Structure formats: structure tokens, C-alpha cells
GROMACS .gro file of C-alpha atoms in nm:
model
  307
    1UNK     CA    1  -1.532   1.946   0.931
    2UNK     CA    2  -1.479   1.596   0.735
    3UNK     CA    3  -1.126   1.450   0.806
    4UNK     CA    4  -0.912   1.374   0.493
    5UNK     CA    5  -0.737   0.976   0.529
    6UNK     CA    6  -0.369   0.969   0.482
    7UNK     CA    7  -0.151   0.669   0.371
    8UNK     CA    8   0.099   0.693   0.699
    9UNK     CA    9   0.267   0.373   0.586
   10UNK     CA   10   0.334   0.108   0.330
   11UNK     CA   11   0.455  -0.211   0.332
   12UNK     CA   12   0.453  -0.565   0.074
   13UNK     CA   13   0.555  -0.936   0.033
   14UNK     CA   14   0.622  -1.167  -0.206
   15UNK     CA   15   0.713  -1.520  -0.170
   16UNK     CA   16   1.022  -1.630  -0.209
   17UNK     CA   17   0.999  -1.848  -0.482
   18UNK     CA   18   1.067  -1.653  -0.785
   19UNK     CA   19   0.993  -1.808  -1.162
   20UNK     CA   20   1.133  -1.649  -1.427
   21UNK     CA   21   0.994  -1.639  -1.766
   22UNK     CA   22   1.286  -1.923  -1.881
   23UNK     CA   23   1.189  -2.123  -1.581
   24UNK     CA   24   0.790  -2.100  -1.678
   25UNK     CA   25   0.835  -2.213  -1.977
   26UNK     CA   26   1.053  -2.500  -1.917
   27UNK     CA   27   0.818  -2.585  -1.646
   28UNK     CA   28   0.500  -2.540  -1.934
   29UNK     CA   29   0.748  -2.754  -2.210
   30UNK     CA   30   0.662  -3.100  -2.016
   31UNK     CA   31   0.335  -3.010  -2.026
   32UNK     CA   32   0.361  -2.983  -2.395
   33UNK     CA   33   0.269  -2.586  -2.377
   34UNK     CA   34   0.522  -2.424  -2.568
   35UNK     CA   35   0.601  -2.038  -2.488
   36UNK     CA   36   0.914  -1.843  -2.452
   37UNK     CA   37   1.096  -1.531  -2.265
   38UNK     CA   38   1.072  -1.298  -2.543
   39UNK     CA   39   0.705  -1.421  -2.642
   40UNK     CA   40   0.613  -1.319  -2.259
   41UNK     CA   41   0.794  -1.030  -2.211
   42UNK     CA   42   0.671  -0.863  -2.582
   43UNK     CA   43   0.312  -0.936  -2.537
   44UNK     CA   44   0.290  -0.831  -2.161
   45UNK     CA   45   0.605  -0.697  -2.060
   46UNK     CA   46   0.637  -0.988  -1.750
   47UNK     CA   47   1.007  -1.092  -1.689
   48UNK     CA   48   0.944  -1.272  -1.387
   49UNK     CA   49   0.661  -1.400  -1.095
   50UNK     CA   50   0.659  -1.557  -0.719
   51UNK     CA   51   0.477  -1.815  -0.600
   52UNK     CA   52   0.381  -1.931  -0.277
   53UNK     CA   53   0.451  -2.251  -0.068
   54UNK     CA   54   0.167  -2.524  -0.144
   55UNK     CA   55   0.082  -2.472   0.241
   56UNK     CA   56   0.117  -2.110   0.262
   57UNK     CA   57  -0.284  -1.901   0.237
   58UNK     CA   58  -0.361  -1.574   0.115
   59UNK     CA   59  -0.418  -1.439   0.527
   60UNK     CA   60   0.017  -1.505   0.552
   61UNK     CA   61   0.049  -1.271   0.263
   62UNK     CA   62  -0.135  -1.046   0.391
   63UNK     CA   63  -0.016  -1.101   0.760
   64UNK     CA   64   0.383  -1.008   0.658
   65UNK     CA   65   0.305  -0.695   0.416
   66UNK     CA   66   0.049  -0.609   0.688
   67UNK     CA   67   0.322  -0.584   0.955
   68UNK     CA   68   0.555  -0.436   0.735
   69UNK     CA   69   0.301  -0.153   0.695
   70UNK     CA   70   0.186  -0.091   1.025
   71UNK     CA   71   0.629  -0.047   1.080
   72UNK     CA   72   0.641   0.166   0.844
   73UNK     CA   73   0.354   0.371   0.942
   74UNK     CA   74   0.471   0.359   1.318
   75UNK     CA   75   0.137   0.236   1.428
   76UNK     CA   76   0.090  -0.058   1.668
   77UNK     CA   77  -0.186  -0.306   1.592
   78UNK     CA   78  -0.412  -0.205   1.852
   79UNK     CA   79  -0.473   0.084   1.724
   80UNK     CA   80  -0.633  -0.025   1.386
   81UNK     CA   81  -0.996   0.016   1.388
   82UNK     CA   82  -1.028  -0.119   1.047
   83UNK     CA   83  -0.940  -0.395   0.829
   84UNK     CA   84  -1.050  -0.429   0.472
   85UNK     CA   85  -0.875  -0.732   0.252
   86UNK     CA   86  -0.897  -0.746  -0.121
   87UNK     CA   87  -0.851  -1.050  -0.223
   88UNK     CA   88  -1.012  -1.295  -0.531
   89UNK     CA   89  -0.834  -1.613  -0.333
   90UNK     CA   90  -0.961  -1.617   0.021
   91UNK     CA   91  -0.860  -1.860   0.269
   92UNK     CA   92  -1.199  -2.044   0.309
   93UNK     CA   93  -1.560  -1.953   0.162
   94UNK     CA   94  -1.587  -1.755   0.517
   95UNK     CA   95  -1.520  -1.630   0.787
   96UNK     CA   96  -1.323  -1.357   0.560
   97UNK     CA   97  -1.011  -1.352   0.496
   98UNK     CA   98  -0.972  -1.006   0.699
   99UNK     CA   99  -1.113  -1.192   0.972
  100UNK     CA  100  -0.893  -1.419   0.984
  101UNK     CA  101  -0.571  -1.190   0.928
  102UNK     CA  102  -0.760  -0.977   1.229
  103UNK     CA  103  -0.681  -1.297   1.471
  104UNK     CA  104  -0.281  -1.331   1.301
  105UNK     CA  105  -0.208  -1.011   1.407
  106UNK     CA  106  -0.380  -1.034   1.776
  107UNK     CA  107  -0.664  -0.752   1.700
  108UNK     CA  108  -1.001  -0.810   1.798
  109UNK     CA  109  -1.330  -0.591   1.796
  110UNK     CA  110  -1.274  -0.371   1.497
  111UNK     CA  111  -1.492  -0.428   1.157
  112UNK     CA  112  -1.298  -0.674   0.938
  113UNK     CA  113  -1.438  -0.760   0.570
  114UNK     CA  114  -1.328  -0.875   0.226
  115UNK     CA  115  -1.376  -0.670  -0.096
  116UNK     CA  116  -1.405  -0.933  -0.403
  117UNK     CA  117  -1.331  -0.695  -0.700
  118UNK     CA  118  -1.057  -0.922  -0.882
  119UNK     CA  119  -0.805  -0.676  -1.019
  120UNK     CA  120  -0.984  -0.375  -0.887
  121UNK     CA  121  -0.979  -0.472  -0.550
  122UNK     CA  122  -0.713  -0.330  -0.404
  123UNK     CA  123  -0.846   0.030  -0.567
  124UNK     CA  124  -1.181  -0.093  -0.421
  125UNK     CA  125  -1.098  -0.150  -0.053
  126UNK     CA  126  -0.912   0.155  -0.026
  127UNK     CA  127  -1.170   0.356  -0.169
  128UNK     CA  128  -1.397   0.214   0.071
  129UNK     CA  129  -1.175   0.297   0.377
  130UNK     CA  130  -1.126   0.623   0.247
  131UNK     CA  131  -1.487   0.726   0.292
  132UNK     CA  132  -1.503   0.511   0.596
  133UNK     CA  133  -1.201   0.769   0.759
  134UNK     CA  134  -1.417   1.063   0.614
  135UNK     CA  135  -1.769   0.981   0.757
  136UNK     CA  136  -1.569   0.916   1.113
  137UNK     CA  137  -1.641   0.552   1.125
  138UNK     CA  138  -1.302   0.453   1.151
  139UNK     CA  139  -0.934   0.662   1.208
  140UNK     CA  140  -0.730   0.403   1.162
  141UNK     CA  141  -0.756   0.194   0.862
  142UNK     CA  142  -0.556  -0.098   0.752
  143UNK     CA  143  -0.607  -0.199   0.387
  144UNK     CA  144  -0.429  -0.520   0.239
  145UNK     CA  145  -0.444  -0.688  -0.136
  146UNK     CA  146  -0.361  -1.037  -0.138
  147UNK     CA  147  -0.374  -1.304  -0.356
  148UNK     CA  148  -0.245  -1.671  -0.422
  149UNK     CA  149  -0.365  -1.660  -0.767
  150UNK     CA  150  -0.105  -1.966  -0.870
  151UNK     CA  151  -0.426  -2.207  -0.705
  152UNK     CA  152  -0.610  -2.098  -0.993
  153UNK     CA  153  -0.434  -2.090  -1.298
  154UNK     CA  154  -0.427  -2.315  -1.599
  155UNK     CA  155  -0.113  -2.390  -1.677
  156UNK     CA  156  -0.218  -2.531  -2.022
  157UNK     CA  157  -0.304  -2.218  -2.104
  158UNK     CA  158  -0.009  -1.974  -2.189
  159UNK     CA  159  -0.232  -1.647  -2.255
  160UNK     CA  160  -0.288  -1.681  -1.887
  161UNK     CA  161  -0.081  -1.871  -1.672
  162UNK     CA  162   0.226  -1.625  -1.763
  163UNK     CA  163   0.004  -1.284  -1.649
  164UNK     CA  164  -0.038  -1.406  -1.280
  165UNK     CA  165   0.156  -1.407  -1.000
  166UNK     CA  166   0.118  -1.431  -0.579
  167UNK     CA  167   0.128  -1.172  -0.322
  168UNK     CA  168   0.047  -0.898  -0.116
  169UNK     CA  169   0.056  -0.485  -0.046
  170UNK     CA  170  -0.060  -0.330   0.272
  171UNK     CA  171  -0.130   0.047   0.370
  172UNK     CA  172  -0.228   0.194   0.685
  173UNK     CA  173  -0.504   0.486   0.690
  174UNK     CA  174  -0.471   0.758   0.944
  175UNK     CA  175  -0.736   1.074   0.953
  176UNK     CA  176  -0.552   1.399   0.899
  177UNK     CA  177  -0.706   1.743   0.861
  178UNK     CA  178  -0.487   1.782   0.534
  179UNK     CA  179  -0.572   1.574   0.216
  180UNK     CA  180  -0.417   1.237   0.128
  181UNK     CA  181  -0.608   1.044  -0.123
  182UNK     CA  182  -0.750   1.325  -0.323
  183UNK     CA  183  -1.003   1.145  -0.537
  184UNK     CA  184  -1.120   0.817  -0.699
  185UNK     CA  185  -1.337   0.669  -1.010
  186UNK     CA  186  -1.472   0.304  -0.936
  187UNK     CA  187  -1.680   0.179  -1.238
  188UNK     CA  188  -1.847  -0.159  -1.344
  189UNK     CA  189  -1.952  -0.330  -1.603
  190UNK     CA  190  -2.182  -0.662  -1.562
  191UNK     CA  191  -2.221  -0.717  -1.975
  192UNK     CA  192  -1.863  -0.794  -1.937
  193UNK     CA  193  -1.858  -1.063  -1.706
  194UNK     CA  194  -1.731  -1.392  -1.919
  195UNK     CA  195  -1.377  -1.141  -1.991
  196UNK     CA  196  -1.216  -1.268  -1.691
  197UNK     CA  197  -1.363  -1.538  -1.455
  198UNK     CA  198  -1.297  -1.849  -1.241
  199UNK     CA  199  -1.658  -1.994  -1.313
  200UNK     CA  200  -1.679  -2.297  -1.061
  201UNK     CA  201  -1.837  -2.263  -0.737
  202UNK     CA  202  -1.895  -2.491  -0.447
  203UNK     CA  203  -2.254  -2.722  -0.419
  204UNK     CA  204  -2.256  -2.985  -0.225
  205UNK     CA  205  -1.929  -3.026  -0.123
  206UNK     CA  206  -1.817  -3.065  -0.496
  207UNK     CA  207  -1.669  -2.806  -0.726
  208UNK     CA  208  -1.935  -2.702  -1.022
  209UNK     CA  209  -1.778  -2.580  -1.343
  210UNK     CA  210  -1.426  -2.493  -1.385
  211UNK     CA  211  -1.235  -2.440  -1.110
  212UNK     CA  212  -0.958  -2.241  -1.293
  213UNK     CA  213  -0.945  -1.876  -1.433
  214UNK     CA  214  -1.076  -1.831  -1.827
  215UNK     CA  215  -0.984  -1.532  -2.003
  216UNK     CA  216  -1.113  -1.337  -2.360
  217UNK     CA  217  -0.745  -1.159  -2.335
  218UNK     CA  218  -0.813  -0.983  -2.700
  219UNK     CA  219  -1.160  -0.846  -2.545
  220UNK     CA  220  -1.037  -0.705  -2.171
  221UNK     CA  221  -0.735  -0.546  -2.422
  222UNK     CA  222  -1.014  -0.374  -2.604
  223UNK     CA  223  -1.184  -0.316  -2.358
  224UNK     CA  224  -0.926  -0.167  -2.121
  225UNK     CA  225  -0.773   0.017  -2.379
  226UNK     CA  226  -1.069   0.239  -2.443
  227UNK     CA  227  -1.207   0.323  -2.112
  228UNK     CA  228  -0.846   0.357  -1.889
  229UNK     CA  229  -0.809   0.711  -2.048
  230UNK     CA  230  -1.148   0.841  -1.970
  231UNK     CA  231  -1.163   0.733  -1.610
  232UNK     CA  232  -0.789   0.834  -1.528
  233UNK     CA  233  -0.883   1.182  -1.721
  234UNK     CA  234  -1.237   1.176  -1.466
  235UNK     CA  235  -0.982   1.123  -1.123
  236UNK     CA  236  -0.767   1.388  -1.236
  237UNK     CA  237  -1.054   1.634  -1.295
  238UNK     CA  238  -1.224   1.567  -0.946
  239UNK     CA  239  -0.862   1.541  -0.766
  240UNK     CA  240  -0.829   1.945  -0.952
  241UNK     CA  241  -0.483   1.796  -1.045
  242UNK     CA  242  -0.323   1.785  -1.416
  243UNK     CA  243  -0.140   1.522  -1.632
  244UNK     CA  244   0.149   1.758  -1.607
  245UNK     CA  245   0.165   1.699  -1.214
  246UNK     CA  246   0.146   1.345  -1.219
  247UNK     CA  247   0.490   1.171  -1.109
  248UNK     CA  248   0.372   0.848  -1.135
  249UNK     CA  249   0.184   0.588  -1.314
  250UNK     CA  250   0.151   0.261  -1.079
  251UNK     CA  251  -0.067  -0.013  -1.343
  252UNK     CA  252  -0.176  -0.334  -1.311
  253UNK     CA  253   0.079  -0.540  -1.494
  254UNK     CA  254  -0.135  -0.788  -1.668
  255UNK     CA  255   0.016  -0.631  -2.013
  256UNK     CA  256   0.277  -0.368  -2.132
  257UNK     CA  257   0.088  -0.291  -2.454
  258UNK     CA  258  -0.213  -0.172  -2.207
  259UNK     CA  259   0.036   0.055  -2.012
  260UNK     CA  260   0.195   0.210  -2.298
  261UNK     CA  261  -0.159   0.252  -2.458
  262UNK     CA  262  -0.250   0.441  -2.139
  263UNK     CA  263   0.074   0.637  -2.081
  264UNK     CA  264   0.072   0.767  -2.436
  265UNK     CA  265  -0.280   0.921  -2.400
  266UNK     CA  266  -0.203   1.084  -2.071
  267UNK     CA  267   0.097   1.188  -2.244
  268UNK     CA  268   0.304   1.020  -1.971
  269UNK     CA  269   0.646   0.888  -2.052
  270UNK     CA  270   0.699   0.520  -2.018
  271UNK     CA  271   1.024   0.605  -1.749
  272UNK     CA  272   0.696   0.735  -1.498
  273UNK     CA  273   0.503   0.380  -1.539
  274UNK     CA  274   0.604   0.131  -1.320
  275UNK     CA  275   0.643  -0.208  -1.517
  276UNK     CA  276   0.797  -0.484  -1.330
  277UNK     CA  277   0.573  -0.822  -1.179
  278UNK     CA  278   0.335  -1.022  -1.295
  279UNK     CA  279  -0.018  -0.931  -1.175
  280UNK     CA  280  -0.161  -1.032  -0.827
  281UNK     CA  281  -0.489  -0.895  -0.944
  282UNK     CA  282  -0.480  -0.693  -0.607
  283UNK     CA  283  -0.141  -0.549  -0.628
  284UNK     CA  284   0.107  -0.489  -0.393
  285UNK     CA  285   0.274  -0.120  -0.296
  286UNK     CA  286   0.650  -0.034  -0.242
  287UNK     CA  287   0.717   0.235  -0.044
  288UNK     CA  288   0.784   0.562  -0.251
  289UNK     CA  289   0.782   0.960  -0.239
  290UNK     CA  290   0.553   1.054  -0.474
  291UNK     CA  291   0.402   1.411  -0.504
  292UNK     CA  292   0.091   1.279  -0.740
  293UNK     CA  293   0.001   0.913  -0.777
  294UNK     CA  294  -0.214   0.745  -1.035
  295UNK     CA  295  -0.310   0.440  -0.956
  296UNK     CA  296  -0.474   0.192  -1.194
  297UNK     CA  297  -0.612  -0.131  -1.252
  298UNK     CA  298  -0.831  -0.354  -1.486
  299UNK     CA  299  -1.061  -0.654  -1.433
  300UNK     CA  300  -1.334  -0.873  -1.460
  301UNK     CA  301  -1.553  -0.586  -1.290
  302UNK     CA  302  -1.413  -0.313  -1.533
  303UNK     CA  303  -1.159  -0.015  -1.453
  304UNK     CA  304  -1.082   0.220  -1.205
  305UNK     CA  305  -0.834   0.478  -1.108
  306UNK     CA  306  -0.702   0.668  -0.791
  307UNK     CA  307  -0.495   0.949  -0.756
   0.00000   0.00000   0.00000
């Protein structure tokens, strides 16, 4: 018999340098970018972001909500067999960034390796640990998001710069012979690609193109809006689990107006959507008893959902 993976344990971090939406855009006024609290928060529903330390990588993220999760879960890290990192911001073009938060937390051995799905990710990695647990490859799976997206934002632009914010989210994957993560819809969508993208790239030791993130934020909207139903509606159906049973809604909080969009078609009220950071692209967990959990996210690569 297949095992089922569990999440046994959660755990997240954010830096402690919190910017409010007042502080941003003071901050963007010398730079001759005007924006506002109440522009922010009514277009995307952001009140506030952290940002890391100048000195301070995506792999330390990932290293405290890591540790906080494998606490939580009451596992020590010797016994994780795994380690997948989401993460659009690695440390260095390789070795991974899972490699190197492998080393931080004195493992060695195990399979370590990034998943680069931008705001996906997270869903991504965990999916991929999931079947991992199931085909008996691993039984103890650790699974972080992290991101320092603040390295790559252009902070002359205000339909961006506001959306994006750093950290990390951890959980810790046990095989059980009862079910955890019940089901999941990954989907792609090449056509798509110029909606969200950091287009530079390293050649000869010189950055090529545009080192900063670019974004068609009308497009994704239109984009998001249309397909989020269909794929949450495709999780429930595999999961055998109804709207009605859903307690909550966890998005990615690039914009309130894609949320509420989403909630109303699942008929979810907006008091079971959790609406509260700016996005990390791979988003960080809190610790919570849910019954049902639908998770969500939207990026460059197209949407997904987990429940």
C-alpha cells in the first residue's frame, strides 16, 4: 500500500524590517514615484511588507522558518531525507539554494534541489515531495519557500514594487498511512511568459537585459481571474471534498480584487481568505488548525491549487 505524506509541522520568518505602505511611499516620493496607502491597499489589499538586511540571502530565510518547522513538527534534522526549496531568488546561479540550506542546518546525504516556479513554487515543491513520500523515495520531507524578492524590484515602478515582499514558510513531510495532502492541480502556460518576468540573465560575467522584475499587471489579472475557479473547482473534485467543507482560503496576496474574484465564485466568504502581506511569490505558512485547506497561487508559469 502507497503511504499518504502528512504536514507534521509548520513554521515561517520574516525579516524584521517592516515597511508600511506610508513608509513605501515616502521612500518612492524622493524618487519622484508618487503612490499612496489607500491607492495600495484598494488596488491590492497590501497594508504592509518586510525586507531583508542588504547582507542577509534567501538560504537564512529559509534556514530560521526551516528550524521553526522541524520544532514544530518535533523532528530533528537528521532525520530529513529530503529538501526541496522554492525559491525565484537563489543564493548563487548554483549549487542550489537547498544545497546550501542542507549545509546551514548540518544535514548531509539526502537529495536537496530547487523548484523555480515564481509564485507557484511553493505549491510546486510540495507537490513534488508529496509524490516523492508516496512512491517511497523519501519519509521525511522538508519543503521551504523563500524569497528576497526586494533584490529585484523596480522601485520606479509602483504597479510592482508595492506587490512584493521578503521571506520564507517551511513544512515538514512525514509518511502516514492516513491522508494529508489530499490532492493537487499544477498547470502551465508558456504563451504567457512576458506576464511576469525578470528577463536578464548572466553571459560573461555581465548581466544581459533587465535585471529587475516587469509585469503586464492588467493581463496576469485577466488571466488569473478566469482560470483560479476552474483549477480550485478541479482540486476539490479529485480531493472528493466540497466548497461547503472548505475552512480556508490561503492566496497569494499579489491583489485583493483577485481574492475576492476567487472567493465569490467558490462562494467563500471573504472572513475564510486570508489577506494580510505582500507577496513573497513563494509564500510563507503560519501554523493553523484547519479541517480543509485551499491553497492558491498565481504566476509567471500560470495557476495552481492544493487542498
Amino acid at each position: 500500500m502507497r503511504p499518504y505524506s502528512r504536514i507534521v509541522g509548520t513554521g515561517s520568518y520574516l525579516p524584521p524590517r517592516r515597511v508600511t505602505n506610508d513608509e513605501l511611499a515616502a521612500d518612492l516620493a524622493k524618487r519622484g514615484v508618487e503612490t499612496s496607502d489607500e491607492w495600495i491597499v484598494e488596488r491590492t489589499g497590501i497594508h504592509a511588507r518586510h525586507f531583508a538586511a542588504p547582507d542577509v540571502t534567501s538560504s537564512d530565510l529559509a534556514e530560521q522558518a526551516a528550524r521553526r518547522a522541524l520544532e514544530a513538527a518535533g523532528v530533528a534534522s537528521g532525520e530529513i531525507d529530503l529538501i526541496i526549496v522554492a525559491t525565484s531568488t537563489p543564493d548563487m546561479v548554483f549549487p542550489s539554494t537547498a544545497c546550501i540550506l542542507q549545509h546551514k542546518l548540518g544535514i548531509a546525504g539526502c537529495p536537496a534541489f530547487d523548484v523555480q516556479a515564481v509564485c507557484s513554487g511553493f505549491v510546486y515543491a510540495l507537490a513534488v515531495a508529496d509524490a516523492m513520500v508516496q512512491a517511497g523515495t523519501a519519509r521525511c520531507a522538508l519543503v521551504v519557500g523563500a524569497e528576497v524578492f526586494s533584490r529585484i524590484l523596480d522601485f520606479s515602478d509602483r504597479t510592482t514594487c508595492v506587490l512584493f515582499g521578503d521571506g520564507a514558510g517551511a513544512v515538514v513531510l512525514k509518511a502516514s498511512d492516513t491522508p494529508g495532502i489530499l490532492a493537487s492541480d499544477l498547470h502551465a502556460d508558456g504563451q504567457h511568459v512576458g506576464l511576469l518576468c525578470v528577463p536578464g540573465h548572466v553571459s560573461g560575467g555581465a548581466v544581459l537585459g533587465s535585471p529587475l522584475l516587469t509585469m503586464d499587471g492588467q493581463a496576469g489579472f485577466k488571466l488569473a481571474v478566469s482560470v483560479l475557479e476552474k483549477t480550485a473547482h478541479a482540486t476539490l473534485q479529485k480531493a472528493g471534498v466540497t466548497e461547503s467543507a472548505v475552512d480556508w482560503m490561503v492566496p497569494h496576496q499579489a491583489n485583493i480584487r483577485i481574492m475576492q474574484s476567487t472567493a465569490r465564485r467558490l462562494h467563500l466568504p471573504m472572513d475564510k481568505v486570508v489577506s494580510r502581506w505582500a507577496s513573497t511569490a513563494t509564500p510563507r505558512l503560519r501554523p493553523s488548525r484547519w479541517r480543509s485547506i485551499m491553497r492558491c497561487a498565481t504566476g509567471a508559469s500560470g495557476p495552481d491549487r492544493m487542498c
